PDB file of C-alpha atoms in Angstrom:
ATOM      1  CA  UNK A   1     119.055  80.537  77.362  1.00 78.00           C
ATOM      2  CA  UNK A   2     121.608  81.839  74.939  1.00 81.00           C
ATOM      3  CA  UNK A   3     123.927  79.637  72.942  1.00 90.00           C
ATOM      4  CA  UNK A   4     127.440  80.774  73.815  1.00 92.00           C
ATOM      5  CA  UNK A   5     130.686  79.697  72.178  1.00 95.00           C
ATOM      6  CA  UNK A   6     134.131  79.704  73.803  1.00 96.00           C
ATOM      7  CA  UNK A   7     137.320  79.001  71.867  1.00 97.00           C
ATOM      8  CA  UNK A   8     140.827  78.384  73.115  1.00 97.00           C
ATOM      9  CA  UNK A   9     143.757  80.079  71.469  1.00 97.00           C
ATOM     10  CA  UNK A  10     145.254  77.963  68.686  1.00 98.00           C
ATOM     11  CA  UNK A  11     148.095  75.837  70.017  1.00 97.00           C
ATOM     12  CA  UNK A  12     151.047  74.344  68.193  1.00 97.00           C
ATOM     13  CA  UNK A  13     151.772  70.701  69.063  1.00 97.00           C
ATOM     14  CA  UNK A  14     155.142  69.225  68.137  1.00 97.00           C
ATOM     15  CA  UNK A  15     153.716  65.851  67.128  1.00 97.00           C
ATOM     16  CA  UNK A  16     151.967  64.579  63.977  1.00 98.00           C
ATOM     17  CA  UNK A  17     148.200  65.081  63.742  1.00 98.00           C
ATOM     18  CA  UNK A  18     147.536  61.304  63.645  1.00 98.00           C
ATOM     19  CA  UNK A  19     149.562  60.648  66.819  1.00 96.00           C
ATOM     20  CA  UNK A  20     147.701  63.383  68.702  1.00 96.00           C
ATOM     21  CA  UNK A  21     144.339  62.147  67.434  1.00 97.00           C
ATOM     22  CA  UNK A  22     145.125  58.523  68.344  1.00 96.00           C
ATOM     23  CA  UNK A  23     145.933  59.460  71.915  1.00 94.00           C
ATOM     24  CA  UNK A  24     143.093  61.943  72.537  1.00 94.00           C
ATOM     25  CA  UNK A  25     140.388  59.814  70.909  1.00 96.00           C
ATOM     26  CA  UNK A  26     140.944  57.069  73.521  1.00 95.00           C
ATOM     27  CA  UNK A  27     140.391  58.637  76.941  1.00 91.00           C
ATOM     28  CA  UNK A  28     141.975  55.670  78.725  1.00 91.00           C
ATOM     29  CA  UNK A  29     145.267  57.307  77.656  1.00 87.00           C
ATOM     30  CA  UNK A  30     144.669  59.897  80.415  1.00 79.00           C
ATOM     31  CA  UNK A  31     146.400  57.393  82.697  1.00 78.00           C
ATOM     32  CA  UNK A  32     149.708  58.400  81.099  1.00 74.00           C
ATOM     33  CA  UNK A  33     149.278  62.132  81.770  1.00 72.00           C
ATOM     34  CA  UNK A  34     147.146  62.474  84.897  1.00 70.00           C
ATOM     35  CA  UNK A  35     150.171  63.256  87.086  1.00 69.00           C
ATOM     36  CA  UNK A  36     150.541  66.511  85.083  1.00 63.00           C
ATOM     37  CA  UNK A  37     147.100  67.657  86.191  1.00 62.00           C
ATOM     38  CA  UNK A  38     148.221  68.516  89.695  1.00 61.00           C
ATOM     39  CA  UNK A  39     145.651  71.136  90.555  1.00 63.00           C
ATOM     40  CA  UNK A  40     144.077  71.149  94.013  1.00 64.00           C
ATOM     41  CA  UNK A  41     140.719  72.052  92.474  1.00 57.00           C
ATOM     42  CA  UNK A  42     140.664  68.899  90.334  1.00 61.00           C
ATOM     43  CA  UNK A  43     139.831  65.645  92.113  1.00 71.00           C
ATOM     44  CA  UNK A  44     138.254  62.204  91.669  1.00 79.00           C
ATOM     45  CA  UNK A  45     139.408  61.761  88.081  1.00 79.00           C
ATOM     46  CA  UNK A  46     137.914  58.626  86.491  1.00 85.00           C
ATOM     47  CA  UNK A  47     137.894  57.608  82.830  1.00 88.00           C
ATOM     48  CA  UNK A  48     137.522  54.846  80.287  1.00 91.00           C
ATOM     49  CA  UNK A  49     137.863  54.741  76.488  1.00 94.00           C
ATOM     50  CA  UNK A  50     134.854  56.998  75.786  1.00 96.00           C
ATOM     51  CA  UNK A  51     134.263  59.058  78.919  1.00 94.00           C
ATOM     52  CA  UNK A  52     135.958  61.111  81.594  1.00 90.00           C
ATOM     53  CA  UNK A  53     134.655  62.359  84.909  1.00 89.00           C
ATOM     54  CA  UNK A  54     136.261  64.814  87.301  1.00 83.00           C
ATOM     55  CA  UNK A  55     135.286  66.759  90.381  1.00 80.00           C
ATOM     56  CA  UNK A  56     136.121  70.458  90.021  1.00 73.00           C
ATOM     57  CA  UNK A  57     135.921  72.791  93.011  1.00 69.00           C
ATOM     58  CA  UNK A  58     133.709  74.766  93.457  1.00 69.00           C
ATOM     59  CA  UNK A  59     131.702  73.588  90.416  1.00 73.00           C
ATOM     60  CA  UNK A  60     131.141  69.929  91.304  1.00 80.00           C
ATOM     61  CA  UNK A  61     131.144  66.787  89.207  1.00 85.00           C
ATOM     62  CA  UNK A  62     131.619  67.091  85.440  1.00 88.00           C
ATOM     63  CA  UNK A  63     131.337  64.056  83.160  1.00 93.00           C
ATOM     64  CA  UNK A  64     132.037  64.113  79.428  1.00 94.00           C
ATOM     65  CA  UNK A  65     131.490  61.403  76.821  1.00 97.00           C
ATOM     66  CA  UNK A  66     132.900  61.238  73.289  1.00 97.00           C
ATOM     67  CA  UNK A  67     129.919  61.359  70.924  1.00 98.00           C
ATOM     68  CA  UNK A  68     131.734  61.686  67.597  1.00 98.00           C
ATOM     69  CA  UNK A  69     135.190  60.939  66.195  1.00 98.00           C
ATOM     70  CA  UNK A  70     136.230  62.274  62.785  1.00 98.00           C
ATOM     71  CA  UNK A  71     139.681  60.791  62.319  1.00 98.00           C
ATOM     72  CA  UNK A  72     142.198  62.418  62.343  1.00 98.00           C
ATOM     73  CA  UNK A  73     140.753  65.919  62.789  1.00 98.00           C
ATOM     74  CA  UNK A  74     137.923  66.196  65.325  1.00 98.00           C
ATOM     75  CA  UNK A  75     136.807  64.649  68.605  1.00 98.00           C
ATOM     76  CA  UNK A  76     133.429  65.825  69.905  1.00 98.00           C
ATOM     77  CA  UNK A  77     132.318  65.517  73.526  1.00 97.00           C
ATOM     78  CA  UNK A  78     128.995  66.032  75.279  1.00 97.00           C
ATOM     79  CA  UNK A  79     128.368  66.473  78.995  1.00 94.00           C
ATOM     80  CA  UNK A  80     126.627  63.648  80.819  1.00 94.00           C
ATOM     81  CA  UNK A  81     126.791  65.412  84.151  1.00 92.00           C
ATOM     82  CA  UNK A  82     127.562  69.098  84.594  1.00 89.00           C
ATOM     83  CA  UNK A  83     126.082  72.206  86.245  1.00 84.00           C
ATOM     84  CA  UNK A  84     126.064  73.715  82.723  1.00 85.00           C
ATOM     85  CA  UNK A  85     125.378  71.323  79.816  1.00 88.00           C
ATOM     86  CA  UNK A  86     127.816  71.854  76.954  1.00 92.00           C
ATOM     87  CA  UNK A  87     129.508  70.277  73.946  1.00 95.00           C
ATOM     88  CA  UNK A  88     133.249  70.453  73.419  1.00 96.00           C
ATOM     89  CA  UNK A  89     135.329  69.829  70.303  1.00 97.00           C
ATOM     90  CA  UNK A  90     139.032  69.187  69.923  1.00 97.00           C
ATOM     91  CA  UNK A  91     140.069  70.225  66.416  1.00 98.00           C
ATOM     92  CA  UNK A  92     143.416  69.129  64.978  1.00 98.00           C
ATOM     93  CA  UNK A  93     144.954  70.458  61.766  1.00 98.00           C
ATOM     94  CA  UNK A  94     148.234  69.306  60.236  1.00 98.00           C
ATOM     95  CA  UNK A  95     150.957  71.927  59.892  1.00 98.00           C
ATOM     96  CA  UNK A  96     153.808  69.685  58.723  1.00 97.00           C
ATOM     97  CA  UNK A  97     154.326  65.921  58.800  1.00 97.00           C
ATOM     98  CA  UNK A  98     155.605  66.199  62.363  1.00 97.00           C
ATOM     99  CA  UNK A  99     153.507  69.037  63.853  1.00 97.00           C
ATOM    100  CA  UNK A 100     149.881  70.058  64.100  1.00 98.00           C
ATOM    101  CA  UNK A 101     147.655  72.820  65.440  1.00 98.00           C
ATOM    102  CA  UNK A 102     144.913  72.338  68.006  1.00 98.00           C
ATOM    103  CA  UNK A 103     141.899  74.398  69.011  1.00 98.00           C
ATOM    104  CA  UNK A 104     139.295  73.628  71.670  1.00 97.00           C
ATOM    105  CA  UNK A 105     135.729  74.893  71.384  1.00 97.00           C
ATOM    106  CA  UNK A 106     132.898  74.773  73.918  1.00 95.00           C
ATOM    107  CA  UNK A 107     129.312  75.522  73.002  1.00 95.00           C
ATOM    108  CA  UNK A 108     126.948  75.927  75.959  1.00 91.00           C
ATOM    109  CA  UNK A 109     123.386  77.031  76.574  1.00 88.00           C
ATOM    110  CA  UNK A 110     123.843  79.608  79.301  1.00 89.00           C
ATOM    111  CA  UNK A 111     121.185  81.543  81.129  1.00 88.00           C
ATOM    112  CA  UNK A 112     121.857  85.270  80.446  1.00 88.00           C
ATOM    113  CA  UNK A 113     121.707  85.980  84.205  1.00 88.00           C
ATOM    114  CA  UNK A 114     124.700  83.765  84.983  1.00 87.00           C
ATOM    115  CA  UNK A 115     126.592  84.293  81.723  1.00 89.00           C
ATOM    116  CA  UNK A 116     128.725  87.046  83.263  1.00 88.00           C
ATOM    117  CA  UNK A 117     129.705  84.796  86.158  1.00 87.00           C
ATOM    118  CA  UNK A 118     130.559  81.672  84.163  1.00 84.00           C
ATOM    119  CA  UNK A 119     132.126  83.113  80.992  1.00 87.00           C
ATOM    120  CA  UNK A 120     135.532  83.896  82.484  1.00 88.00           C
ATOM    121  CA  UNK A 121     135.914  80.572  84.385  1.00 83.00           C
ATOM    122  CA  UNK A 122     134.813  78.621  81.298  1.00 84.00           C
ATOM    123  CA  UNK A 123     137.305  80.445  79.068  1.00 90.00           C
ATOM    124  CA  UNK A 124     140.105  79.993  81.636  1.00 87.00           C
ATOM    125  CA  UNK A 125     139.223  76.313  82.031  1.00 83.00           C
ATOM    126  CA  UNK A 126     139.356  75.824  78.275  1.00 88.00           C
ATOM    127  CA  UNK A 127     142.803  77.449  78.094  1.00 90.00           C
ATOM    128  CA  UNK A 128     143.990  75.276  81.004  1.00 85.00           C
ATOM    129  CA  UNK A 129     142.823  72.102  79.208  1.00 86.00           C
ATOM    130  CA  UNK A 130     144.625  73.340  76.070  1.00 91.00           C
ATOM    131  CA  UNK A 131     147.780  73.931  78.171  1.00 89.00           C
ATOM    132  CA  UNK A 132     147.702  70.364  79.478  1.00 84.00           C
ATOM    133  CA  UNK A 133     147.077  68.924  75.994  1.00 88.00           C
ATOM    134  CA  UNK A 134     150.104  70.748  74.562  1.00 91.00           C
ATOM    135  CA  UNK A 135     152.413  69.245  77.238  1.00 86.00           C
ATOM    136  CA  UNK A 136     151.581  65.602  76.462  1.00 86.00           C
ATOM    137  CA  UNK A 137     154.190  63.292  74.914  1.00 88.00           C
ATOM    138  CA  UNK A 138     152.106  61.935  72.031  1.00 91.00           C
ATOM    139  CA  UNK A 139     154.600  59.300  70.862  1.00 86.00           C
TER     140      UNK A 139
END
């Protein structure tokens, strides 16, 4: 197994760091944005304050739980159920009083034989999550 890191591009969010953190650190807030995630490959979305679970075709069920919150800058997740175990961080940095920057990072232990097959979908998935997170109304 090799430890592989994937990072999203850095995204500008037109809301204050604290507002973004407050919303993303409580996963029950997904209720407000789940209609934006209209992708046929994403189904069976369930969530509570600390965890989220979704069925992703053709991958299967993926469940994440928040394992660490460092207010207002980092939220760290760990997989509870996933074909590939990984950790994910959401990092938030203030730019001004009303805007912030966000970067998503995934660190996964990937078998070198399948690394070529999963690297591109993982990177694309990370960018897609970042896209959705930049479209949220945080206030």
